[in-house]
Short mmCIF file of C-alpha atoms and ligand atoms in Angstrom, two decimals:
data_model
loop_
_atom_site.label_atom_id
_atom_site.label_comp_id
_atom_site.label_asym_id
_atom_site.label_seq_id
_atom_site.Cartn_x
_atom_site.Cartn_y
_atom_site.Cartn_z
CA MET A 206 91.93 81.56 128.93
CA ASN A 207 89.79 78.56 127.44
CA ILE A 208 93.18 77.19 125.41
CA PRO A 209 92.59 73.20 125.55
CA LYS A 210 94.91 71.41 127.85
CA THR A 211 97.98 69.86 125.08
CA ASP A 212 100.99 67.43 124.87
CA LEU A 213 102.73 69.17 122.76
CA PRO A 214 104.77 71.52 122.81
CA ARG A 215 102.80 75.98 123.56
CA VAL A 216 104.27 79.08 122.19
CA VAL A 217 102.91 81.90 123.81
CA ILE A 218 103.10 84.88 121.53
CA ILE A 219 101.91 88.60 122.65
CA GLY A 220 100.84 91.07 120.20
CA GLY A 221 99.91 90.74 116.89
CA GLY A 222 102.20 93.22 114.90
CA PHE A 223 104.33 92.95 112.27
CA GLY A 224 106.62 90.39 114.24
CA GLY A 225 104.00 88.42 115.79
CA ILE A 226 102.47 87.62 112.61
CA SER A 227 105.69 86.37 110.51
CA LEU A 228 106.16 84.33 113.35
CA VAL A 229 102.78 83.09 113.78
CA LYS A 230 102.48 81.94 110.26
CA LYS A 231 105.40 79.06 110.59
CA LEU A 232 104.45 77.84 114.08
CA LEU A 233 100.98 76.73 111.87
CA LYS A 234 102.91 74.79 110.41
CA GLN A 235 104.58 72.70 113.68
CA LYS A 236 103.65 70.19 116.09
CA VAL A 237 103.18 72.85 118.41
CA GLN A 238 100.55 74.81 119.82
CA THR A 239 100.31 78.70 119.18
CA VAL A 240 98.49 80.82 121.06
CA LEU A 241 98.19 84.75 119.63
CA ILE A 242 97.64 86.67 122.31
CA ASP A 243 97.00 90.81 120.52
CA LYS A 244 94.19 93.26 122.08
CA HIS A 245 92.52 94.18 118.72
CA ASN A 246 90.81 91.06 116.87
CA TYR A 247 92.98 92.68 114.19
CA HIS A 248 96.72 93.33 112.81
CA THR A 249 97.40 97.25 111.64
CA PHE A 250 100.09 97.98 108.75
CA GLN A 251 100.90 101.35 110.67
CA PRO A 252 102.69 102.82 107.72
CA LEU A 253 99.25 103.85 106.48
CA LEU A 254 97.49 104.70 109.54
CA TYR A 255 98.07 108.69 107.62
CA GLN A 256 96.11 107.43 105.21
CA VAL A 257 93.56 106.71 106.96
CA SER A 258 93.69 110.06 109.23
CA THR A 259 93.83 111.68 106.16
CA SER A 260 90.74 110.76 104.34
CA GLY A 261 92.60 108.53 101.95
CA LEU A 262 91.65 105.11 103.00
CA GLU A 263 88.83 103.42 104.87
CA PRO A 264 89.84 101.66 107.53
CA ASP A 265 89.28 98.81 107.54
CA SER A 266 91.60 98.89 104.65
CA ILE A 267 95.07 99.01 106.56
CA ALA A 268 92.91 96.49 109.25
CA TYR A 269 93.11 92.69 108.82
CA PRO A 270 91.16 90.05 111.59
CA LEU A 271 94.60 88.27 112.84
CA ARG A 272 91.72 84.63 113.67
CA LYS A 273 91.88 84.32 110.04
CA ILE A 274 95.33 83.77 110.50
CA ILE A 275 94.84 81.56 112.70
CA ARG A 276 92.37 79.43 111.62
CA SER A 277 93.91 78.02 108.62
CA SER A 278 95.60 75.10 111.58
CA THR A 279 94.02 73.52 114.34
CA ARG A 280 96.48 73.38 117.20
CA GLY A 281 96.99 77.70 116.58
CA PHE A 282 94.06 80.10 118.42
CA PHE A 283 93.98 83.44 118.68
CA ARG A 284 91.92 85.63 121.94
CA MET A 285 91.31 89.16 122.51
CA ALA A 286 93.41 90.26 125.54
CA GLU A 287 95.86 92.69 126.73
CA VAL A 288 98.67 90.80 128.84
CA SER A 289 99.14 93.36 132.28
CA SER A 290 101.73 90.79 133.27
CA ILE A 291 104.92 87.77 133.60
CA ASP A 292 105.52 85.45 136.04
CA PRO A 293 108.51 84.18 134.56
CA GLU A 294 108.81 81.24 137.41
CA LYS A 295 105.70 80.05 137.45
CA GLN A 296 105.98 80.19 133.03
CA MET A 297 102.50 82.23 133.04
CA ILE A 298 100.74 85.12 132.40
CA TYR A 299 98.26 87.50 133.01
CA SER A 300 95.09 89.14 131.20
CA ASN A 301 91.61 90.81 131.82
CA ILE A 302 90.49 87.58 129.63
CA GLY A 303 92.76 85.06 132.03
CA GLU A 304 96.17 83.56 132.73
CA LEU A 305 97.85 80.87 130.96
CA HIS A 306 101.06 78.86 131.16
CA TYR A 307 103.54 78.48 128.53
CA ASP A 308 106.48 76.68 127.78
CA TYR A 309 108.21 79.43 124.78
CA LEU A 310 107.01 82.91 125.67
CA VAL A 311 107.72 85.63 122.94
CA ILE A 312 107.07 89.27 123.70
CA ALA A 313 106.05 91.30 119.87
CA THR A 314 104.31 94.29 122.17
CA GLY A 315 105.08 96.53 120.41
CA SER A 316 105.89 100.58 120.53
CA LYS A 317 103.83 103.53 122.34
CA THR A 318 104.42 106.68 122.02
CA ASN A 319 106.96 108.95 123.55
CA PHE A 320 105.67 112.47 125.19
CA PHE A 321 109.29 112.25 126.74
CA GLY A 322 107.40 113.37 129.87
CA ASN A 323 105.61 116.52 128.50
CA ASP A 324 102.21 116.30 129.77
CA SER A 325 100.80 119.38 128.07
CA ILE A 326 101.00 117.40 124.88
CA GLU A 327 100.02 114.22 126.49
CA GLU A 328 96.97 116.02 127.41
CA HIS A 329 95.98 117.71 124.71
CA GLY A 330 97.87 116.48 121.30
CA MET A 331 96.82 113.56 119.21
CA TRP A 332 98.97 110.79 118.08
CA MET A 333 99.14 107.78 115.69
CA LYS A 334 99.51 104.27 116.98
CA SER A 335 96.45 102.71 116.14
CA VAL A 336 93.52 102.63 113.69
CA PRO A 337 91.42 104.52 116.50
CA HIS A 338 93.47 107.38 116.60
CA ALA A 339 93.99 107.20 113.38
CA LEU A 340 90.15 108.27 112.56
CA ASN A 341 90.06 110.84 115.42
CA ILE A 342 92.37 112.56 113.70
CA ARG A 343 90.35 112.74 110.04
CA SER A 344 87.21 113.46 112.75
CA LEU A 345 89.44 116.43 113.97
CA ILE A 346 90.74 117.80 110.60
CA LEU A 347 87.02 117.52 108.96
CA GLU A 348 85.39 118.83 112.19
CA ASN A 349 87.24 121.55 112.75
CA LEU A 350 87.39 122.61 108.75
CA GLU A 351 82.91 122.68 109.32
CA GLN A 352 83.52 124.77 111.90
CA ALA A 353 86.10 127.19 110.42
CA VAL A 354 82.95 127.77 107.49
CA ILE A 355 81.22 129.37 109.65
CA SER A 356 83.47 131.65 111.84
CA ASP A 357 83.23 134.55 111.39
CA ASP A 358 86.13 135.55 113.66
CA PRO A 359 89.63 135.36 112.72
CA LYS A 360 91.26 134.16 115.24
CA GLU A 361 89.12 131.28 115.91
CA ARG A 362 90.28 130.89 111.79
CA LYS A 363 93.64 130.94 112.54
CA ALA A 364 93.51 128.46 115.49
CA LEU A 365 90.78 126.07 113.23
CA LEU A 366 92.36 126.23 109.80
CA ASN A 367 96.60 126.15 111.89
CA PHE A 368 97.58 122.43 111.45
CA VAL A 369 100.69 121.91 113.63
CA ILE A 370 102.64 118.33 113.17
CA ALA A 371 105.42 117.44 115.22
CA GLY A 372 108.71 115.48 113.93
CA ALA A 373 109.28 115.29 110.64
CA GLY A 374 110.65 111.91 110.37
CA PRO A 375 108.80 109.13 107.90
CA THR A 376 104.90 110.09 110.16
CA GLY A 377 105.89 113.42 109.98
CA VAL A 378 105.71 114.08 106.68
CA GLU A 379 103.73 112.25 104.62
CA LEU A 380 101.20 113.40 107.55
CA SER A 381 102.09 117.28 106.11
CA GLY A 382 101.99 116.14 102.45
CA ALA A 383 98.88 114.47 102.67
CA ILE A 384 97.08 117.16 104.81
CA SER A 385 99.23 119.81 101.81
CA GLU A 386 96.80 117.45 99.45
CA LEU A 387 93.66 117.75 101.47
CA LYS A 388 93.73 121.43 100.87
CA ASN A 389 95.33 121.93 97.69
CA HIS A 390 92.84 119.01 95.62
CA ILE A 391 90.01 118.77 98.59
CA VAL A 392 89.49 122.34 99.95
CA PRO A 393 89.19 124.65 96.91
CA LYS A 394 86.09 121.68 95.45
CA ASP A 395 85.08 121.46 98.30
CA TYR A 396 84.46 124.00 100.68
CA PRO A 397 83.94 127.09 98.89
CA ASP A 398 83.16 129.36 101.36
CA LEU A 399 86.98 129.16 102.46
CA ASP A 400 90.03 130.92 101.25
CA PRO A 401 92.47 128.08 100.95
CA SER A 402 95.13 129.71 101.38
CA GLU A 403 94.31 130.88 105.33
CA MET A 404 94.82 127.20 105.30
CA GLU A 405 98.69 126.33 107.17
CA ILE A 406 100.62 123.38 107.63
CA HIS A 407 103.41 123.81 109.55
CA LEU A 408 105.69 121.01 110.55
CA ILE A 409 108.46 121.44 112.95
CA GLU A 410 111.86 119.38 113.85
CA GLY A 411 114.05 119.14 116.92
CA MET A 412 116.80 118.34 114.00
CA ASP A 413 118.33 120.72 111.47
CA ARG A 414 116.71 118.03 108.41
CA VAL A 415 113.82 116.38 107.70
CA LEU A 416 113.78 112.53 107.66
CA PRO A 417 117.21 112.21 109.81
CA PRO A 418 117.13 108.94 110.23
CA MET A 419 117.67 108.55 106.01
CA SER A 420 120.83 110.10 103.79
CA GLU A 421 120.91 113.41 104.00
CA LYS A 422 120.24 113.50 99.08
CA SER A 423 117.24 112.20 100.71
CA SER A 424 115.97 114.98 103.43
CA ARG A 425 116.91 117.68 101.12
CA LYS A 426 114.61 116.62 98.43
CA ALA A 427 111.86 115.53 100.76
CA ALA A 428 113.09 119.50 102.05
CA LYS A 429 112.28 120.46 98.57
CA PHE A 430 108.40 119.02 97.78
CA LEU A 431 107.39 119.49 101.08
CA GLU A 432 107.89 123.31 100.38
CA GLU A 433 106.28 122.08 96.82
CA LEU A 434 104.03 121.81 98.19
CA GLY A 435 103.31 124.82 101.34
CA VAL A 436 104.70 122.75 103.90
CA LYS A 437 105.84 126.05 106.74
CA LEU A 438 109.13 123.74 107.99
CA HIS A 439 110.92 124.60 111.41
CA LEU A 440 113.61 123.51 111.71
CA ASN A 441 115.57 123.22 115.47
CA THR A 442 112.35 123.96 116.62
CA GLN A 443 111.62 122.16 119.46
CA VAL A 444 107.65 121.77 120.65
CA LYS A 445 107.89 122.96 124.85
CA SER A 446 104.36 122.37 125.56
CA TYR A 447 100.49 122.55 124.16
CA ASP A 448 97.50 124.05 126.06
CA GLY A 449 95.17 122.68 123.58
CA ARG A 450 94.92 126.32 121.13
CA GLU A 451 98.93 126.97 121.25
CA VAL A 452 102.20 125.59 120.32
CA LEU A 453 104.82 127.10 122.48
CA THR A 454 108.46 126.46 121.26
CA ASN A 455 112.18 126.69 122.13
CA THR A 456 112.00 129.53 119.37
CA SER A 457 110.16 132.52 119.15
CA LEU A 458 107.96 130.17 117.24
CA LYS A 459 104.33 130.23 118.54
CA LEU A 460 101.61 128.90 116.89
CA ASN A 461 97.75 128.82 117.26
CA THR A 462 96.01 125.29 116.09
CA TYR A 463 93.54 123.37 117.10
CA THR A 464 94.79 120.78 114.98
CA PHE A 465 98.55 119.47 117.60
CA ILE A 466 99.74 116.33 115.86
CA TRP A 467 102.42 114.84 117.81
CA SER A 468 105.19 112.84 115.94
CA ALA A 469 108.54 112.84 116.89
CA GLY A 470 109.25 109.54 119.79
CA VAL A 471 108.66 106.62 119.71
CA THR A 472 109.38 103.69 122.96
CA GLY A 473 108.44 100.15 123.96
CA ALA A 474 105.94 98.88 125.39
CA PRO A 475 107.37 96.59 127.92
CA VAL A 476 104.89 94.23 129.63
CA MET A 477 105.47 94.52 133.53
CA GLY A 478 107.85 91.15 135.58
CA LEU A 479 110.61 90.54 134.38
CA ASN A 480 113.72 90.97 136.32
CA ALA A 481 115.15 94.73 135.22
CA SER A 482 117.90 93.57 133.95
CA ALA A 483 115.58 92.61 131.22
CA LEU A 484 114.68 95.96 130.10
CA ILE A 485 117.07 98.46 129.01
CA GLU A 486 115.52 101.52 131.09
CA LYS A 487 116.00 104.20 128.28
CA ALA A 488 114.20 102.80 125.59
CA ASN A 489 112.00 100.43 127.08
CA ARG A 490 112.73 97.78 125.54
CA TYR A 491 113.97 94.10 126.18
CA GLU A 492 117.74 93.86 125.83
CA VAL A 493 118.07 90.37 123.83
CA ASN A 494 120.30 87.93 122.94
CA ARG A 495 121.40 87.12 118.68
CA PHE A 496 118.36 84.59 119.01
CA SER A 497 116.20 86.94 120.82
CA GLN A 498 115.85 84.87 124.51
CA VAL A 499 116.00 88.48 126.22
CA ASN A 500 119.01 88.73 129.00
CA GLY A 501 118.51 85.92 131.15
CA TYR A 502 115.94 83.77 129.99
CA ASP A 503 116.35 80.99 127.87
CA ASN A 504 112.26 80.14 127.25
CA ILE A 505 110.98 84.03 127.04
CA PHE A 506 112.01 86.09 123.42
CA ALA A 507 111.22 88.89 122.30
CA ILE A 508 110.84 90.96 118.86
CA GLY A 509 110.00 93.60 116.23
CA ASP A 510 109.67 97.42 117.48
CA ILE A 511 109.64 95.91 121.56
CA ALA A 512 113.76 94.12 120.95
CA VAL A 513 117.18 95.78 121.45
CA MET A 514 119.43 92.84 119.69
CA GLU A 515 123.29 94.50 119.47
CA SER A 516 125.33 93.51 116.87
CA GLU A 517 128.18 95.02 115.47
CA GLU A 518 126.74 96.41 111.82
CA TYR A 519 123.39 97.60 114.16
CA PRO A 520 124.95 98.48 118.03
CA LYS A 521 121.80 100.03 119.20
CA GLY A 522 119.64 98.09 117.71
CA HIS A 523 118.34 97.66 114.56
CA PRO A 524 115.96 100.94 113.46
CA MET A 525 112.05 100.62 115.01
CA VAL A 526 110.36 99.79 111.76
CA ALA A 527 108.68 97.22 109.91
CA GLN A 528 110.98 94.55 108.88
CA PRO A 529 113.40 93.58 111.63
CA ALA A 530 110.32 92.66 113.20
CA ILE A 531 108.90 90.79 110.36
CA GLN A 532 112.93 88.83 110.08
CA GLN A 533 112.92 88.61 113.51
CA GLY A 534 109.68 86.68 113.59
CA LYS A 535 110.25 84.46 110.96
CA HIS A 536 114.22 83.85 112.93
CA LEU A 537 112.33 83.21 115.97
CA ALA A 538 109.84 80.12 114.58
CA LYS A 539 112.79 77.96 112.69
CA ASN A 540 115.00 78.27 116.40
CA ILE A 541 111.64 77.89 118.48
CA ILE A 542 112.06 73.57 115.77
CA ASN A 543 115.94 73.75 116.43
CA LEU A 544 114.95 74.13 120.33
CA LEU A 545 112.08 71.86 120.63
CA ASN A 546 114.45 69.33 118.45
CA ASN A 547 117.67 69.93 120.70
CA LYS A 548 119.85 71.30 117.71
CA LYS A 549 121.85 74.27 117.38
CA LEU A 550 120.39 78.42 117.42
CA GLU A 551 120.99 80.38 114.20
CA ALA A 552 121.99 83.75 115.36
CA PHE A 553 119.73 85.97 113.47
CA GLU A 554 121.37 88.92 110.64
CA TYR A 555 119.54 91.98 109.75
CA PHE A 556 118.79 92.04 105.60
CA ASP A 557 118.00 95.43 105.09
CA LYS A 558 116.29 96.50 102.35
CA GLY A 559 115.54 100.07 102.10
CA THR A 560 113.99 103.45 103.72
CA MET A 561 111.55 104.91 101.55
CA ALA A 562 108.55 107.82 102.18
CA THR A 563 106.20 109.88 100.88
CA VAL A 564 105.03 112.81 100.50
CA GLY A 565 101.79 113.75 98.53
CA ARG A 566 101.71 112.56 94.97
CA ASN A 567 104.24 111.70 92.68
CA ARG A 568 106.60 112.37 95.28
CA ALA A 569 108.48 110.44 97.53
CA VAL A 570 112.04 109.62 98.66
CA VAL A 571 113.66 105.57 98.64
CA ASP A 572 117.22 105.10 100.32
CA LEU A 573 118.26 102.37 99.18
CA GLY A 574 121.95 100.91 100.78
CA LYS A 575 124.45 103.55 98.78
CA PHE A 576 120.76 104.64 96.59
CA ASN A 577 119.47 107.32 96.68
CA PHE A 578 116.66 108.57 94.48
CA GLY A 579 113.22 110.64 94.24
CA GLY A 580 110.50 111.70 92.36
CA PHE A 581 107.80 109.85 90.23
CA PHE A 582 109.46 107.23 89.67
CA ALA A 583 110.35 106.41 94.51
CA TRP A 584 106.44 106.93 94.18
CA PHE A 585 105.68 104.79 92.21
CA VAL A 586 108.34 102.06 94.32
CA TRP A 587 106.37 103.42 97.27
CA MET A 588 103.40 102.27 96.00
CA PHE A 589 104.52 99.16 94.90
CA VAL A 590 106.06 97.61 97.93
CA HIS A 591 103.10 99.63 100.16
CA LEU A 592 100.26 97.60 98.24
CA TRP A 593 103.12 94.28 97.85
CA PHE A 594 103.82 94.12 102.17
CA LEU A 595 99.42 95.11 103.58
CA ILE A 596 97.96 92.03 105.18
CA GLY A 597 95.13 89.92 102.72
CA PHE A 598 94.09 89.73 99.37
CA ARG A 599 90.68 92.29 99.44
CA ASN A 600 93.35 94.71 101.65
CA ARG A 601 95.49 94.85 99.22
CA LEU A 602 92.18 94.93 95.83
CA VAL A 603 90.47 97.79 98.35
CA THR A 604 93.64 99.96 98.77
CA PHE A 605 94.99 99.49 94.94
CA PHE A 606 91.10 101.34 93.55
CA ASN A 607 91.77 103.62 95.83
CA TRP A 608 94.68 104.98 95.31
CA VAL A 609 93.78 105.08 91.88
CA TYR A 610 90.29 106.72 92.12
CA ASN A 611 92.06 108.54 94.34
CA TYR A 612 95.13 109.66 91.61
CA VAL A 613 92.57 109.84 88.98
CA ASN A 614 89.51 111.94 90.53
CA PHE A 615 91.90 114.35 92.85
CA ASP A 616 89.75 112.64 95.12
CA LYS A 617 90.27 111.55 99.01
CA ALA A 618 87.19 109.62 99.03
CA ALA A 619 86.85 108.36 102.99
CA ARG A 620 86.39 112.32 104.39
CA LEU A 621 83.80 111.04 106.17
CA ILE A 622 82.52 112.18 110.49
CA ILE A 623 81.36 109.11 111.40
CA ARG A 624 82.65 108.95 115.15
CA PRO A 625 83.06 113.20 116.29
CA PHE A 626 85.84 113.97 118.40
CA LYS A 627 85.32 117.34 120.31
CA GLU A 628 82.11 116.35 120.79
CA ASN A 629 82.82 112.63 121.97
CA GLN A 630 86.12 114.46 123.11
CA LYS A 631 86.28 112.12 126.82
CA GLN A 632 84.84 109.15 125.18
CA SER A 633 87.36 109.61 122.38
CA LYS A 634 90.12 110.86 124.64
CA SER A 635 90.64 107.50 125.98
CA ASP A 636 90.04 105.67 122.80
CA LYS A 637 94.11 107.79 123.02
CA ALA A 638 94.80 104.43 125.18
CA LEU A 639 94.10 101.38 122.48
C1 FAD B 920 101.97 105.45 112.25
C2 FAD B 920 102.74 104.92 111.62
C3 FAD B 920 103.92 104.83 110.02
C4 FAD B 920 105.24 103.82 110.33
N1 FAD B 920 105.25 103.95 109.32
C5 FAD B 920 106.85 102.94 108.90
C6 FAD B 920 107.38 102.76 107.07
O1 FAD B 920 105.78 103.60 106.93
N2 FAD B 920 107.84 101.28 107.58
C7 FAD B 920 108.33 100.81 108.30
O2 FAD B 920 108.99 100.06 108.05
N3 FAD B 920 107.68 100.63 109.71
C8 FAD B 920 106.55 101.59 109.94
N4 FAD B 920 106.28 102.43 111.25
C9 FAD B 920 106.81 101.35 112.33
C10 FAD B 920 106.28 100.17 111.57
O3 FAD B 920 105.26 99.98 112.21
C11 FAD B 920 107.30 99.36 113.52
O4 FAD B 920 108.05 98.74 113.24
C12 FAD B 920 105.86 97.77 113.41
O5 FAD B 920 104.92 97.35 113.56
C13 FAD B 920 106.91 97.05 113.62
O6 FAD B 920 106.13 95.42 114.62
P1 FAD B 920 106.51 95.14 116.24
O7 FAD B 920 105.51 93.78 115.60
O8 FAD B 920 107.31 95.08 116.91
O9 FAD B 920 104.49 96.02 116.22
P2 FAD B 920 103.88 95.65 115.97
O10 FAD B 920 103.22 95.78 114.97
O11 FAD B 920 103.28 97.97 116.89
O12 FAD B 920 102.53 94.98 117.29
C14 FAD B 920 102.54 94.72 118.38
C15 FAD B 920 100.86 94.30 118.51
O13 FAD B 920 100.99 94.49 120.37
C16 FAD B 920 99.67 94.21 120.84
N5 FAD B 920 100.26 94.76 121.98
C17 FAD B 920 100.61 95.86 122.57
N6 FAD B 920 100.49 95.70 124.01
C18 FAD B 920 100.20 95.12 124.51
C19 FAD B 920 99.78 94.20 125.58
N7 FAD B 920 100.08 94.10 126.59
N8 FAD B 920 98.59 92.92 125.67
C20 FAD B 920 98.14 92.46 124.02
N9 FAD B 920 98.37 92.82 122.24
C21 FAD B 920 99.38 94.24 122.96
C22 FAD B 920 99.39 95.83 119.64
O14 FAD B 920 98.09 95.47 119.70
C23 FAD B 920 99.76 95.28 118.78
O15 FAD B 920 98.89 94.80 117.47
C24 FAD B 920 105.59 102.71 111.13
C25 FAD B 920 105.25 102.89 112.17
C26 FAD B 920 103.72 104.09 113.06
C27 FAD B 920 103.46 103.93 113.96
#
């Protein structure tokens, strides 16, 4: 991997997501050699991926070069590589660009889409975990609209203009809201030869309410907002299969669609090589103690989505969202320094800063401890928080400018088919693994 030899302890971090970068930023100031490894050369701000897939933001406004984070220190290194396995006995990691010895290893590889073993959904559906995924969805939506314009077969047009999303968590709700905005504000202007009422957005949820992790009040409000936008909600309904044309469910609901987006679950993205006892098999995530040490190892840590840290308040671990990853990354930096200085390790405490989701223009819901609110103010809070947490001043500025422009003009400026999805389906399908 061409990392210089050093007398300093070497900390290797796999994953430049929320957890990885919050740890790296703190470690760069310390007397350790820090090596950050990620399969992408950028950090992805996943909460805004849905805006890329619905033409609201350009992809580079939610991605940030990882080398730009590392360059502030001569003791920090970045390598773009996919780590395939770990040998804890030899303290080595193995990747597609070579191997590396570590003194301390931090696994911050996040999560991946969970299809619950449903091959038809994995083969034919779309999902969204990375920028290439979001761009595939953007192209597919726009290509389907273009095709609908020239189709005189009503059945074909129906399949082209039905947009079906499975899973009404924050991602499903935000996507449905944003596609409705396309229908309500863009389609009537850009596609005068299409009847917007033919375009339908269906949101399917297995449970009895949308946004199951949020309060019932926020859930009710979000459902109302979605209905106001024209989204057709199907609660207590589970998708059984999708063959590329028809979605079948466990009820009498069947939908013809060429756009089926799966946002109904995630599972951990672990790396091979640790003892079976390190992994909670059902969740595919590492079991860690309150110091983020992986079960059975003193010098291997896991943070963020990939880690399950049980506590009295969180008996099943923390929610798989950005804040636990950020807070665990910062906390682990302190504990690694404590370890090096033979000091006692400090147990991690999670501070819940609240949960929120936006439902199209002017509408959002926010849960803040026992308080919850929805509507315009919540939407304003949602925008402020997302701008605040976006990495990089340029990204904040560009996103802010885009949002103001889109708001004033009822527009979505990035509706471009740069790399057609349908034409290059084979190529694009392999991107799904990214
Ligand atoms: C569409 C979407 C919307 C979301 N919306 C919200 C939201 O609104 N609010 C919220 O709080 N959370 C949201 N989340 C969840 C949030 O993004 C995650 O909880 C958070 O990213 C977890 O951080 P992490 O550091 O554990 O992992 P990630 O941020 O996922 O980072 C993992 C990194 O590891 C890299 N990696 C993985 N495997 C390897 C390997 N083998 N070798 C090298 N590199 C590897 C990946 O490329 C990635 O950069 C959303 C997630 C998605 C997908």
